[in-house]
Amino acid sequence: MTSLPIQVYFALSISLLAVGFYILSVKRNILRIILAIELMITGANMAFVILGYWIGNGVVDPLIRSIVIISMGIASIVAALAIAFVILIFNKFGTRDIRKLRKLRW
Amino acid sequence: MIIYGEILIWLVPVIAALLSPIIAHISRKLTHAVSITSMGISMIIAFTMLVDLIRGKVSYYPGNEVLGVIPFSRTMTWIPLKHIIGVDIKFGVLFDPLSIFMANVVAFVSFWIFIFSVGYMDKEPDIGRYWFLMNLFVSSMLLLVLSSNLLEMFITWEMVGLCSWALISFWYKSRAPSPDPRFKTEGEYNAHCGLKALLTTSFADAFFLVAIAIVGYVTMLSMGEPTFDFIALSENLSWINELVRLGILPIFSIMLLSGPLGKSAQFPYQEWLPEAMAGPTTVSALIHAATMVKAGAYFVGRFYVLIYEGVHLYNQTLPAGIDVFFLIAAYIGTFTAFLAGTQGMVAKELKKILAYSTISQLGYIFAAFGIAGLLMYQEAFLAGSLHILAHAVFKALLFLCAGAILHTVHTKYVYEMGGLKKYMPVTFYTMLIGALSLSGVPPFAGFFSKDAIIHVAFQNPKTQVLFIVLVITAIITVFYSFRMIGLVFYGEESDHIKKLASEHELHDAPLVMKVSLIALALVTIIAGIFFEPLQEILEGRIIDSSDLAASIGEYLYHTFISPLLPLTIAVILIGFLPAYYVFIARKADPARIVEGNIILRGIYRFLINRWYFNAMYYKIIDGVRGFSNQLRKIQTGLANVNILYMLIALLTALILLILM
C-alpha cells in the first residue's frame, strides 16, 4: 500500500484534537462536550496508531494496537456513563447547558 | 519503668480514645471509667519513669539498665526515605530529666481534670466525641514531650493543635444567642473561636516548619547527613556555626521561635487564647495547664537543654550568636507577661481573666528560659521548669473552680456573680488557694517558682529591664487575682444570683468535682517542699536521700529569707490593698472611679479593647479576604473557561519548550 506521508496522518490527528478543544471551550451543550471528548480521544488513539505503524516496519506494533483497543473500550464506557449522567441531569434540572450547572448543590 | 512503658504511656490513651465513641453507645459510666483508667495508667507509668530518674538508672528490660542522668533515646525507622530525601524519618522516645518531668506534669494534671470531667460533663449527650478528643489530646502531648526528634515533635505538635481546634469548638451545635454580634448563634461563635486558634497556631507553625527544614539543611552541610535527632544535634553543635556562616541565624531564630510563640499564645500571637474559652471549662483547663500552651514553653526549654548539654556534657564551645534566640524569647516573654496582665485587670468574663493570666504566666516562663539561654544560667532554667509545674497545678485548679462556678451559676460574666462564698465554700477555699499561688504568696507553689524567676532576672545586670517589668507584672497579677476572688465570692449578690437562689438551691460542686479540686489544692500547698529534689532531678543529679530533709530545709530557708523578701511583701501588698478595698470590701464603686477620671477612662478603654491588637488583626484578615474575593473571580466554575486556561497553559509550556 503506497501511503501518504506520515505527517498527513499526524495533521489529521492534531486537527481532531483541535476541533475537540474548540468545542470544549466554546459550546455549552453537554452532549456536544461529550462528543468533543470522544473526538479528542479518537485523535489521540490515531496518533498512537500512526506511531505504532512508524516503528513497526510495515505493520502496526501489536502492543500499541492492544493499548489502542483498550483505550477505545474505555472511551466507549466513559461515553456511556457520561450520557447516563446527561439523562439524569436533564431529568432533574431540565437543562443541558453547563453554565447553568455551576453549583455542586442539590 | 515497666516493660514497654515508653510506648504504653501514650498508646494507652490512644486506645481509650478509639474505644470511647463505641463504648459511649453502651454505657456512659463505662466510658468515663475507661478514660480515667487509661489516664491513670499513663500517670503511673510517668511516675515510674520519675522513680527511675531518682534512682539514677532507667531499666527497660530486665538486665538492661542505662544510667538515667545521661539523656538517651530509643528510636526506630518510621518512614524509610533514605534514597529519596537522604534521611529516614525516625520515630522514638527521648529520656532525659526535662522530658520525664514534663510527662509527669502532663499526666498528673490531666488525670485530675479527667476526674473533674465526670462531674462537669454529666449532662453532655455527645460524651463519646468528648472523650475521644480529650484522650487523643493528652496522648499527643505526652508523645510531644517524649519525642526524640524535631519532625516527630512537629507531627505531634500539629496533632495537639488539631485536637484543641475540635475541643474549643466542641459545642458548635449550640443554638443559644451568640456573645458576639457578628454571629447568629453561640455554636457559630464557638466554631469561629476554634478556627481562630487553629489558624493562628498553624500560621506560626508554618515558620516553625521552615526552621526545621533549615536544621535539616545545615546539618547536612556540617555533618554530611541531615539529622533532626535532639541528641545528635546536641552532640555536635557545629550546625549552629554553619548557620552563622550562612548569615541566617537571626532569621532562623525568629522562625524557630515562631512556633512556640504561637502555641504558647505569646506576642504577637496572643489573641487566640482568650477566645479559646468557648469550649467546655475542662478543655480550657487542659489547654492552659497541661497540654497545648505548655508545648511552646517546653520547646524553648528543650532548645536550651540541647545547647547546654552540648556545652557541658559533650564538651564543646558555646556557639557564638545563638543567644539571639534566647534574647528574643526573654524580651517577648516579659513584654507579653505585662501585656496580658494589664488586660486581665479589666476582663469581664471569669474564664477570660484566667486566660489572660495564663498568657502572662507563660510570659514568665519564656522570660526564665530566655534568661537561661542568654547567660547559659542553669538557675533560670530550673526556675522556668518549676514554674511550668507550679502553673500547671494552680491554673488547672483555678479553671476547675471556674468550671464548678459556671456549672452552678450559668453565667460567665463576673459582674453577674458575687456573694457566692456562702453557697460554695469548698470551691471558694480551693479557688482562694489557687489565686494565692497565682499571686505568688508564700508558701504556695507559685511563690517559689515566680520568686526564683524574678530573682534570676535581678541577679544579672543584663536583665535589669526584664526584672523591673516582671515585678510590675507581679503587682498586676496580685491585683487581678484578688479582683476575681472579690467579684465572684464577696460583696452583694447580683440580681442573677438572687434569682437563681430563689428558684432552686445554689449548691456546691458535686463530690467527684470536689475531689479533684481538693487534690489539686493540696498539691499547690505542699509542692514547694518538693521543688528542691525536683531541681536536682532536672539538673540530672542523683538524689542523695540521706540529707534530703536538710537540703529541702536549706532551700526553703534560702527562698524565704532571700534579699528579695521585702520586695515580695511589697508587691503583694501593693497589689492586694486596692483590690481588697474595691472588690472585696466593696468600699468604692470601680465603675465610678474609672468614669470620674479621664486618664483612667482612657486606659480602661485601651485595655478593654485588648490594646487594639485584636481589631487590628481582624482588619488585616478582612483585607486579605477582600483580596482573595477579587482573586476568586478567575475561578469561575465554568468548564469552557477552565478549558481555555488549560489551553493557555499548554501553549505557554510549548513556547517555553521551544525557547529552551
mmCIF file with all atom_site columns, N, CA, C and O in Angstrom, chain B residues 266-281:
data_model
loop_
_atom_site.group_PDB
_atom_site.id
_atom_site.type_symbol
_atom_site.label_atom_id
_atom_site.label_alt_id
_atom_site.label_comp_id
_atom_site.label_asym_id
_atom_site.label_entity_id
_atom_site.label_seq_id
_atom_site.pdbx_PDB_ins_code
_atom_site.Cartn_x
_atom_site.Cartn_y
_atom_site.Cartn_z
_atom_site.occupancy
_atom_site.B_iso_or_equiv
_atom_site.pdbx_formal_charge
_atom_site.auth_seq_id
_atom_site.auth_comp_id
_atom_site.auth_asym_id
_atom_site.auth_atom_id
_atom_site.pdbx_PDB_model_num
ATOM 1  N N  . GLN B 1 266 ? 2.058   33.743 72.876 1.00 0.00 ? 266 GLN B N  1
ATOM 2  C CA . GLN B 1 266 ? 2.861   34.914 73.230 1.00 0.00 ? 266 GLN B CA 1
ATOM 3  C C  . GLN B 1 266 ? 2.745   35.953 72.116 1.00 0.00 ? 266 GLN B C  1
ATOM 4  O O  . GLN B 1 266 ? 2.350   35.635 70.996 1.00 0.00 ? 266 GLN B O  1
ATOM 5  N N  . PHE B 1 267 ? 3.135   37.178 72.453 1.00 0.00 ? 267 PHE B N  1
ATOM 6  C CA . PHE B 1 267 ? 3.101   38.239 71.452 1.00 0.00 ? 267 PHE B CA 1
ATOM 7  C C  . PHE B 1 267 ? 3.924   37.819 70.237 1.00 0.00 ? 267 PHE B C  1
ATOM 8  O O  . PHE B 1 267 ? 5.007   37.294 70.405 1.00 0.00 ? 267 PHE B O  1
ATOM 9  N N  . PRO B 1 268 ? 3.516   37.999 69.012 1.00 0.00 ? 268 PRO B N  1
ATOM 10 C CA . PRO B 1 268 ? 2.294   38.646 68.545 1.00 0.00 ? 268 PRO B CA 1
ATOM 11 C C  . PRO B 1 268 ? 1.133   37.687 68.275 1.00 0.00 ? 268 PRO B C  1
ATOM 12 O O  . PRO B 1 268 ? 0.228   38.047 67.545 1.00 0.00 ? 268 PRO B O  1
ATOM 13 N N  . TYR B 1 269 ? 1.189   36.484 68.814 1.00 0.00 ? 269 TYR B N  1
ATOM 14 C CA . TYR B 1 269 ? 0.110   35.522 68.531 1.00 0.00 ? 269 TYR B CA 1
ATOM 15 C C  . TYR B 1 269 ? -0.839  35.381 69.726 1.00 0.00 ? 269 TYR B C  1
ATOM 16 O O  . TYR B 1 269 ? -1.498  34.372 69.857 1.00 0.00 ? 269 TYR B O  1
ATOM 17 N N  . GLN B 1 270 ? -0.854  36.391 70.634 1.00 0.00 ? 270 GLN B N  1
ATOM 18 C CA . GLN B 1 270 ? -1.545  36.177 71.896 1.00 0.00 ? 270 GLN B CA 1
ATOM 19 C C  . GLN B 1 270 ? -3.056  36.164 71.777 1.00 0.00 ? 270 GLN B C  1
ATOM 20 O O  . GLN B 1 270 ? -3.742  35.764 72.701 1.00 0.00 ? 270 GLN B O  1
ATOM 21 N N  . GLU B 1 271 ? -3.609  36.551 70.616 1.00 0.00 ? 271 GLU B N  1
ATOM 22 C CA . GLU B 1 271 ? -5.041  36.825 70.583 1.00 0.00 ? 271 GLU B CA 1
ATOM 23 C C  . GLU B 1 271 ? -5.919  35.590 70.521 1.00 0.00 ? 271 GLU B C  1
ATOM 24 O O  . GLU B 1 271 ? -7.121  35.692 70.676 1.00 0.00 ? 271 GLU B O  1
ATOM 25 N N  . TRP B 1 272 ? -5.354  34.419 70.238 1.00 0.00 ? 272 TRP B N  1
ATOM 26 C CA . TRP B 1 272 ? -6.252  33.271 70.117 1.00 0.00 ? 272 TRP B CA 1
ATOM 27 C C  . TRP B 1 272 ? -6.670  32.716 71.453 1.00 0.00 ? 272 TRP B C  1
ATOM 28 O O  . TRP B 1 272 ? -7.735  32.149 71.591 1.00 0.00 ? 272 TRP B O  1
ATOM 29 N N  . LEU B 1 273 ? -5.838  32.887 72.466 1.00 0.00 ? 273 LEU B N  1
ATOM 30 C CA . LEU B 1 273 ? -6.115  32.187 73.720 1.00 0.00 ? 273 LEU B CA 1
ATOM 31 C C  . LEU B 1 273 ? -7.354  32.705 74.456 1.00 0.00 ? 273 LEU B C  1
ATOM 32 O O  . LEU B 1 273 ? -8.145  31.904 74.930 1.00 0.00 ? 273 LEU B O  1
ATOM 33 N N  . PRO B 1 274 ? -7.581  34.025 74.565 1.00 0.00 ? 274 PRO B N  1
ATOM 34 C CA . PRO B 1 274 ? -8.811  34.453 75.243 1.00 0.00 ? 274 PRO B CA 1
ATOM 35 C C  . PRO B 1 274 ? -10.063 33.925 74.564 1.00 0.00 ? 274 PRO B C  1
ATOM 36 O O  . PRO B 1 274 ? -11.040 33.600 75.234 1.00 0.00 ? 274 PRO B O  1
ATOM 37 N N  . GLU B 1 275 ? -10.042 33.792 73.250 1.00 0.00 ? 275 GLU B N  1
ATOM 38 C CA . GLU B 1 275 ? -11.211 33.273 72.549 1.00 0.00 ? 275 GLU B CA 1
ATOM 39 C C  . GLU B 1 275 ? -11.358 31.768 72.756 1.00 0.00 ? 275 GLU B C  1
ATOM 40 O O  . GLU B 1 275 ? -12.431 31.227 72.563 1.00 0.00 ? 275 GLU B O  1
ATOM 41 N N  . ALA B 1 276 ? -10.246 31.119 73.110 1.00 0.00 ? 276 ALA B N  1
ATOM 42 C CA . ALA B 1 276 ? -10.304 29.665 73.259 1.00 0.00 ? 276 ALA B CA 1
ATOM 43 C C  . ALA B 1 276 ? -11.132 29.247 74.458 1.00 0.00 ? 276 ALA B C  1
ATOM 44 O O  . ALA B 1 276 ? -11.252 28.070 74.745 1.00 0.00 ? 276 ALA B O  1
ATOM 45 N N  . MET B 1 277 ? -11.718 30.240 75.155 1.00 0.00 ? 277 MET B N  1
ATOM 46 C CA . MET B 1 277 ? -12.554 29.928 76.310 1.00 0.00 ? 277 MET B CA 1
ATOM 47 C C  . MET B 1 277 ? -13.929 29.424 75.914 1.00 0.00 ? 277 MET B C  1
ATOM 48 O O  . MET B 1 277 ? -14.755 29.141 76.758 1.00 0.00 ? 277 MET B O  1
ATOM 49 N N  . ALA B 1 278 ? -14.189 29.362 74.588 1.00 0.00 ? 278 ALA B N  1
ATOM 50 C CA . ALA B 1 278 ? -15.533 28.991 74.155 1.00 0.00 ? 278 ALA B CA 1
ATOM 51 C C  . ALA B 1 278 ? -15.843 27.534 74.450 1.00 0.00 ? 278 ALA B C  1
ATOM 52 O O  . ALA B 1 278 ? -16.997 27.167 74.564 1.00 0.00 ? 278 ALA B O  1
ATOM 53 N N  . GLY B 1 279 ? -14.826 26.718 74.590 1.00 0.00 ? 279 GLY B N  1
ATOM 54 C CA . GLY B 1 279 ? -15.049 25.298 74.818 1.00 0.00 ? 279 GLY B CA 1
ATOM 55 C C  . GLY B 1 279 ? -15.498 25.018 76.241 1.00 0.00 ? 279 GLY B C  1
ATOM 56 O O  . GLY B 1 279 ? -15.617 25.920 77.063 1.00 0.00 ? 279 GLY B O  1
ATOM 57 N N  . PRO B 1 280 ? -15.732 23.733 76.544 1.00 0.00 ? 280 PRO B N  1
ATOM 58 C CA . PRO B 1 280 ? -16.032 23.368 77.928 1.00 0.00 ? 280 PRO B CA 1
ATOM 59 C C  . PRO B 1 280 ? -14.869 23.755 78.848 1.00 0.00 ? 280 PRO B C  1
ATOM 60 O O  . PRO B 1 280 ? -13.719 23.787 78.410 1.00 0.00 ? 280 PRO B O  1
ATOM 61 N N  . THR B 1 281 ? -15.165 24.035 80.117 1.00 0.00 ? 281 THR B N  1
ATOM 62 C CA . THR B 1 281 ? -14.120 24.531 81.014 1.00 0.00 ? 281 THR B CA 1
ATOM 63 C C  . THR B 1 281 ? -13.032 23.504 81.248 1.00 0.00 ? 281 THR B C  1
ATOM 64 O O  . THR B 1 281 ? -11.865 23.854 81.416 1.00 0.00 ? 281 THR B O  1
#
